[in-house]
RNA sequence: GCCCGGGUGGCGAAACGGGUAGACGCAGCGGACUUAAAAUCCGCCGGCCUUGACCGGCCGUGCCGGUUCGAUUCCGGCCCCGGGCACCA
């Protein structure tokens, strides 16, 4: 479409090829992930070619090839030297039987997917990218992205999660040493209502309490067990235990008890919170459960008291009560006054807090880009120098599911320190595959450049004018790419380009039913194409079995098509049966691209029939026998549809473009004979249809004698003269209900319209004997008589 | 649990800044052509009521309520489904 509009269009394709699914397939089939991956690339490339997407294959790249991932490693060493990549401990899921780290996806109901063993948390050293360095810019720049869906920008905003609040210190002494427990709160106005503090299990206070009290130690251990996913943590029962330590309220001097609680996250803020049960739902739940005091300090819409159960109004802003000198102040004045008083005592100040955490990129897995670090006992962690890059990943290994194969391979990890030349150990962790996918779009601009990550050609093409991806990438992938673009900018690689994608289209997910067998004790996902289902009268699934061997399968509900659930539908069957143009047309016609879609190819026949009708109609057409006259009515319809179709392309509603093509053909079929309308209409139809069904329209365009190449023809635009109308149809309503319609001259005035409307017999039935209080006329649309 | 979306005929959907709900298709039903089938063409196709037939009426966009001359569209509350929650990518 844009090429026909005269633009210089670059449409590349490549393969995001590292990652867990390749390792799993490798284990299942006992072949190296590399081979499995390259075979799949070959299959998919053939399929994409058969669909005729006009891709520039000279720019093809794969993230698992050394000439690509070399630059992951190169940029990592640059970030490491700047302190934007650094090492600290991180928490992972540990399978105690396989002695291996599990991805969140591999933890099913708290157990390892292969072993069924209860998963434990484990702290290990990892490398992190300091994405928080760019938090403020990543947030602020969202306002400068008019081509992004509001929904995605909102999700990113909430994810980055800037909150302005107050850091409050609660002094205490431990082992005769004066210390301060710091908490962050966005509700400093409720500080006078704080009745206890709660800390995370990993907090130093919890650790010291655990040393003295075995009960606390047992509870801390309990909290540390289990998986690491936030969704899971948020749903567990809120539990806590007193540490026996108390802190001093910074303003009242009161003693407040400190509890360890499983709902406090070490990763956010200070890993500790002040609890105000009167005005926070979670705190109230906790206080009621453990008999802790509740002290209201805000006048809320329901009054001064906060009787259980919790009501949302308790959390609303209001003026302060029971707060001594702060009584009567509203939210902001109260926060200002309290922050000032805390600052005077050195026990607090206003603070900005981010929800965004730094990006942990270490993976204890084989099929990924090696992290270019050498561990030397005398020099520490040394980045691999440029002239030794890339650190190549051996491609012949078959993982067995127990730990990282690289760590069992001395010829990989035994090395020399680049600094002192002494014996050293190479890092065996690989990078998160999100690193690979955070900058590939820029490499497409210059995939053959051997000397640098990107060159000046990237500055010509970037930013990407139209990026397309699933809505599931709304946060992580898109945020990491925005971070990487800034990293590359600040390395001087693409000066002035801060955002990678000017316009973003987020596709809806394609959903399908998924099924598994668990005969072997663990889930084996069965493709829906291999499942026979019995349903009741309402379509609900009664039972299902694998078609190939009759094994019973469990229905796991409807969800995203994914590699992990093996519920994808291969478009090849559609291409084989109907051809590429029908597959493409149907995909466009089925629904707008942003919709989620439950996949069904039941109605492909309609798309096939339409294209066949276009073919047959064109075959019958004879240019020589055309009259030189236009059919005004049909020409109007065609140009109206063309106008709508052009609007719809801009709105990215391709399903109505496809139906517009159908309407144009329907209109053409009403013409009694070939004439100028047929000729012009066919020419418009071919061009409108060419981005959707290029193979067929390319052929027909020539056969019809319109020219050599439809894809080089100018994009059709409606003729304003064809859209002129002398009369319009108006709907007549009485009290907002449809009672009839009238045809009026385009220039008719209000009085004339009203007179015609009142003359309509059905309208008279509903107006008769009643007083018309008001007449609403919407030009070109309707007249409403209010009685 | 938290954040973001979605819910319209039997099905996919349309209605673009409140203005004719269901365009365009699929499936279905009836008919034409045919020895027959396929293909193709024509007609009907949200529910209920009224009518001999037209004409027409009432209800209807997940549920409850509100704003408005008028609500699929705006507002409040709820239910269900999907996406994300930092190691699937």
mmCIF file of C-alpha atoms in Angstrom, chain A residues 294-414:
data_model
loop_
_atom_site.group_PDB
_atom_site.id
_atom_site.type_symbol
_atom_site.label_atom_id
_atom_site.label_comp_id
_atom_site.label_asym_id
_atom_site.label_seq_id
_atom_site.Cartn_x
_atom_site.Cartn_y
_atom_site.Cartn_z
ATOM 1 C CA UNK A 294 -6.920 0.395 64.313
ATOM 2 C CA UNK A 295 -6.694 4.183 64.628
ATOM 3 C CA UNK A 296 -8.704 6.399 62.254
ATOM 4 C CA UNK A 297 -6.965 9.664 61.358
ATOM 5 C CA UNK A 298 -8.814 10.792 58.199
ATOM 6 C CA UNK A 299 -12.398 12.049 57.903
ATOM 7 C CA UNK A 300 -13.820 9.992 55.029
ATOM 8 C CA UNK A 301 -17.200 10.249 53.259
ATOM 9 C CA UNK A 302 -18.823 7.812 55.744
ATOM 10 C CA UNK A 303 -17.635 9.654 58.828
ATOM 11 C CA UNK A 304 -14.859 9.524 61.426
ATOM 12 C CA UNK A 305 -15.015 5.854 62.380
ATOM 13 C CA UNK A 306 -13.872 2.817 60.407
ATOM 14 C CA UNK A 307 -15.999 -0.125 61.554
ATOM 15 C CA UNK A 308 -15.196 -3.514 59.994
ATOM 16 C CA UNK A 309 -15.631 -4.764 57.356
ATOM 17 C CA UNK A 310 -13.425 -2.674 55.084
ATOM 18 C CA UNK A 311 -15.065 -0.113 52.832
ATOM 19 C CA UNK A 312 -13.412 1.612 49.882
ATOM 20 C CA UNK A 313 -14.325 5.043 51.310
ATOM 21 C CA UNK A 314 -11.874 4.528 54.212
ATOM 22 C CA UNK A 315 -8.995 4.972 51.769
ATOM 23 C CA UNK A 316 -10.251 8.268 50.325
ATOM 24 C CA UNK A 317 -8.478 11.577 50.914
ATOM 25 C CA UNK A 318 -9.992 13.826 53.585
ATOM 26 C CA UNK A 319 -9.075 16.190 56.386
ATOM 27 C CA UNK A 320 -7.034 14.900 59.299
ATOM 28 C CA UNK A 321 -8.474 13.979 62.712
ATOM 29 C CA UNK A 322 -6.897 12.505 65.859
ATOM 30 C CA UNK A 323 -3.600 13.868 64.543
ATOM 31 C CA UNK A 324 -2.717 16.595 67.041
ATOM 32 C CA UNK A 325 -1.350 19.704 65.372
ATOM 33 C CA UNK A 326 -2.158 18.359 61.897
ATOM 34 C CA UNK A 327 -5.926 18.148 62.564
ATOM 35 C CA UNK A 328 -8.026 19.815 59.895
ATOM 36 C CA UNK A 329 -5.349 19.752 57.182
ATOM 37 C CA UNK A 330 -6.178 18.222 53.780
ATOM 38 C CA UNK A 331 -4.048 15.655 51.968
ATOM 39 C CA UNK A 332 -1.376 17.846 50.385
ATOM 40 C CA UNK A 333 -0.914 20.356 53.236
ATOM 41 C CA UNK A 334 -0.713 17.425 55.681
ATOM 42 C CA UNK A 335 1.935 15.622 53.589
ATOM 43 C CA UNK A 336 3.921 18.867 53.242
ATOM 44 C CA UNK A 337 3.784 19.610 56.980
ATOM 45 C CA UNK A 338 4.630 16.061 58.045
ATOM 46 C CA UNK A 339 7.497 15.773 55.533
ATOM 47 C CA UNK A 340 8.919 19.084 56.799
ATOM 48 C CA UNK A 341 8.756 17.954 60.430
ATOM 49 C CA UNK A 342 10.381 14.607 59.590
ATOM 50 C CA UNK A 343 13.140 16.345 57.689
ATOM 51 C CA UNK A 344 13.844 18.591 60.656
ATOM 52 C CA UNK A 345 14.412 15.455 62.759
ATOM 53 C CA UNK A 346 16.470 13.744 60.030
ATOM 54 C CA UNK A 347 13.814 11.041 59.926
ATOM 55 C CA UNK A 348 12.420 11.518 56.471
ATOM 56 C CA UNK A 349 12.019 13.508 53.270
ATOM 57 C CA UNK A 350 9.905 13.571 50.146
ATOM 58 C CA UNK A 351 10.942 10.864 47.739
ATOM 59 C CA UNK A 352 10.090 9.551 44.294
ATOM 60 C CA UNK A 353 9.675 5.796 44.147
ATOM 61 C CA UNK A 354 9.639 3.578 41.045
ATOM 62 C CA UNK A 355 7.925 0.260 40.610
ATOM 63 C CA UNK A 356 10.250 -0.553 37.723
ATOM 64 C CA UNK A 357 13.121 -2.859 38.698
ATOM 65 C CA UNK A 358 16.441 -3.423 36.999
ATOM 66 C CA UNK A 359 16.434 -6.082 34.292
ATOM 67 C CA UNK A 360 18.017 -9.390 35.326
ATOM 68 C CA UNK A 361 19.487 -10.895 32.159
ATOM 69 C CA UNK A 362 21.374 -13.999 33.399
ATOM 70 C CA UNK A 363 19.891 -17.356 32.434
ATOM 71 C CA UNK A 364 21.358 -20.660 33.577
ATOM 72 C CA UNK A 365 20.602 -22.136 30.194
ATOM 73 C CA UNK A 366 22.362 -23.334 27.094
ATOM 74 C CA UNK A 367 20.481 -22.040 24.033
ATOM 75 C CA UNK A 368 21.225 -18.330 24.343
ATOM 76 C CA UNK A 369 23.917 -15.727 23.850
ATOM 77 C CA UNK A 370 26.909 -16.293 26.190
ATOM 78 C CA UNK A 371 27.531 -13.452 28.624
ATOM 79 C CA UNK A 372 31.002 -12.135 27.721
ATOM 80 C CA UNK A 373 32.626 -12.142 31.168
ATOM 81 C CA UNK A 374 35.683 -13.992 32.452
ATOM 82 C CA UNK A 375 35.976 -14.642 36.191
ATOM 83 C CA UNK A 376 39.556 -14.270 37.372
ATOM 84 C CA UNK A 377 40.581 -14.911 40.977
ATOM 85 C CA UNK A 378 42.955 -11.942 40.925
ATOM 86 C CA UNK A 379 41.242 -9.479 38.531
ATOM 87 C CA UNK A 380 37.599 -10.223 39.346
ATOM 88 C CA UNK A 381 34.905 -10.075 36.635
ATOM 89 C CA UNK A 382 36.633 -9.058 33.412
ATOM 90 C CA UNK A 383 34.652 -8.221 30.246
ATOM 91 C CA UNK A 384 35.858 -10.042 27.137
ATOM 92 C CA UNK A 385 37.828 -7.580 24.945
ATOM 93 C CA UNK A 386 36.418 -6.605 21.526
ATOM 94 C CA UNK A 387 39.052 -8.545 19.590
ATOM 95 C CA UNK A 388 37.995 -11.773 21.343
ATOM 96 C CA UNK A 389 34.311 -11.362 20.478
ATOM 97 C CA UNK A 390 32.121 -13.178 19.770
ATOM 98 C CA UNK A 391 32.242 -15.725 22.556
ATOM 99 C CA UNK A 392 30.839 -18.538 20.441
ATOM 100 C CA UNK A 393 28.180 -20.914 21.690
ATOM 101 C CA UNK A 394 28.944 -24.570 20.867
ATOM 102 C CA UNK A 395 26.094 -25.755 18.619
ATOM 103 C CA UNK A 396 26.278 -29.540 18.968
ATOM 104 C CA UNK A 397 24.998 -30.019 22.545
ATOM 105 C CA UNK A 398 21.754 -31.747 23.522
ATOM 106 C CA UNK A 399 20.547 -30.568 26.950
ATOM 107 C CA UNK A 400 19.209 -33.204 29.359
ATOM 108 C CA UNK A 401 17.230 -30.949 31.680
ATOM 109 C CA UNK A 402 19.683 -31.027 34.576
ATOM 110 C CA UNK A 403 21.469 -27.721 34.763
ATOM 111 C CA UNK A 404 23.339 -25.853 32.055
ATOM 112 C CA UNK A 405 25.363 -28.059 29.638
ATOM 113 C CA UNK A 406 27.935 -25.267 29.236
ATOM 114 C CA UNK A 407 28.838 -25.588 32.919
ATOM 115 C CA UNK A 408 29.710 -29.259 32.304
ATOM 116 C CA UNK A 409 32.008 -28.428 29.416
ATOM 117 C CA UNK A 410 35.587 -27.506 30.420
ATOM 118 C CA UNK A 411 36.581 -26.733 26.823
ATOM 119 C CA UNK A 412 34.013 -23.927 26.954
ATOM 120 C CA UNK A 413 34.569 -22.504 30.425
ATOM 121 C CA UNK A 414 38.319 -23.025 30.917
#
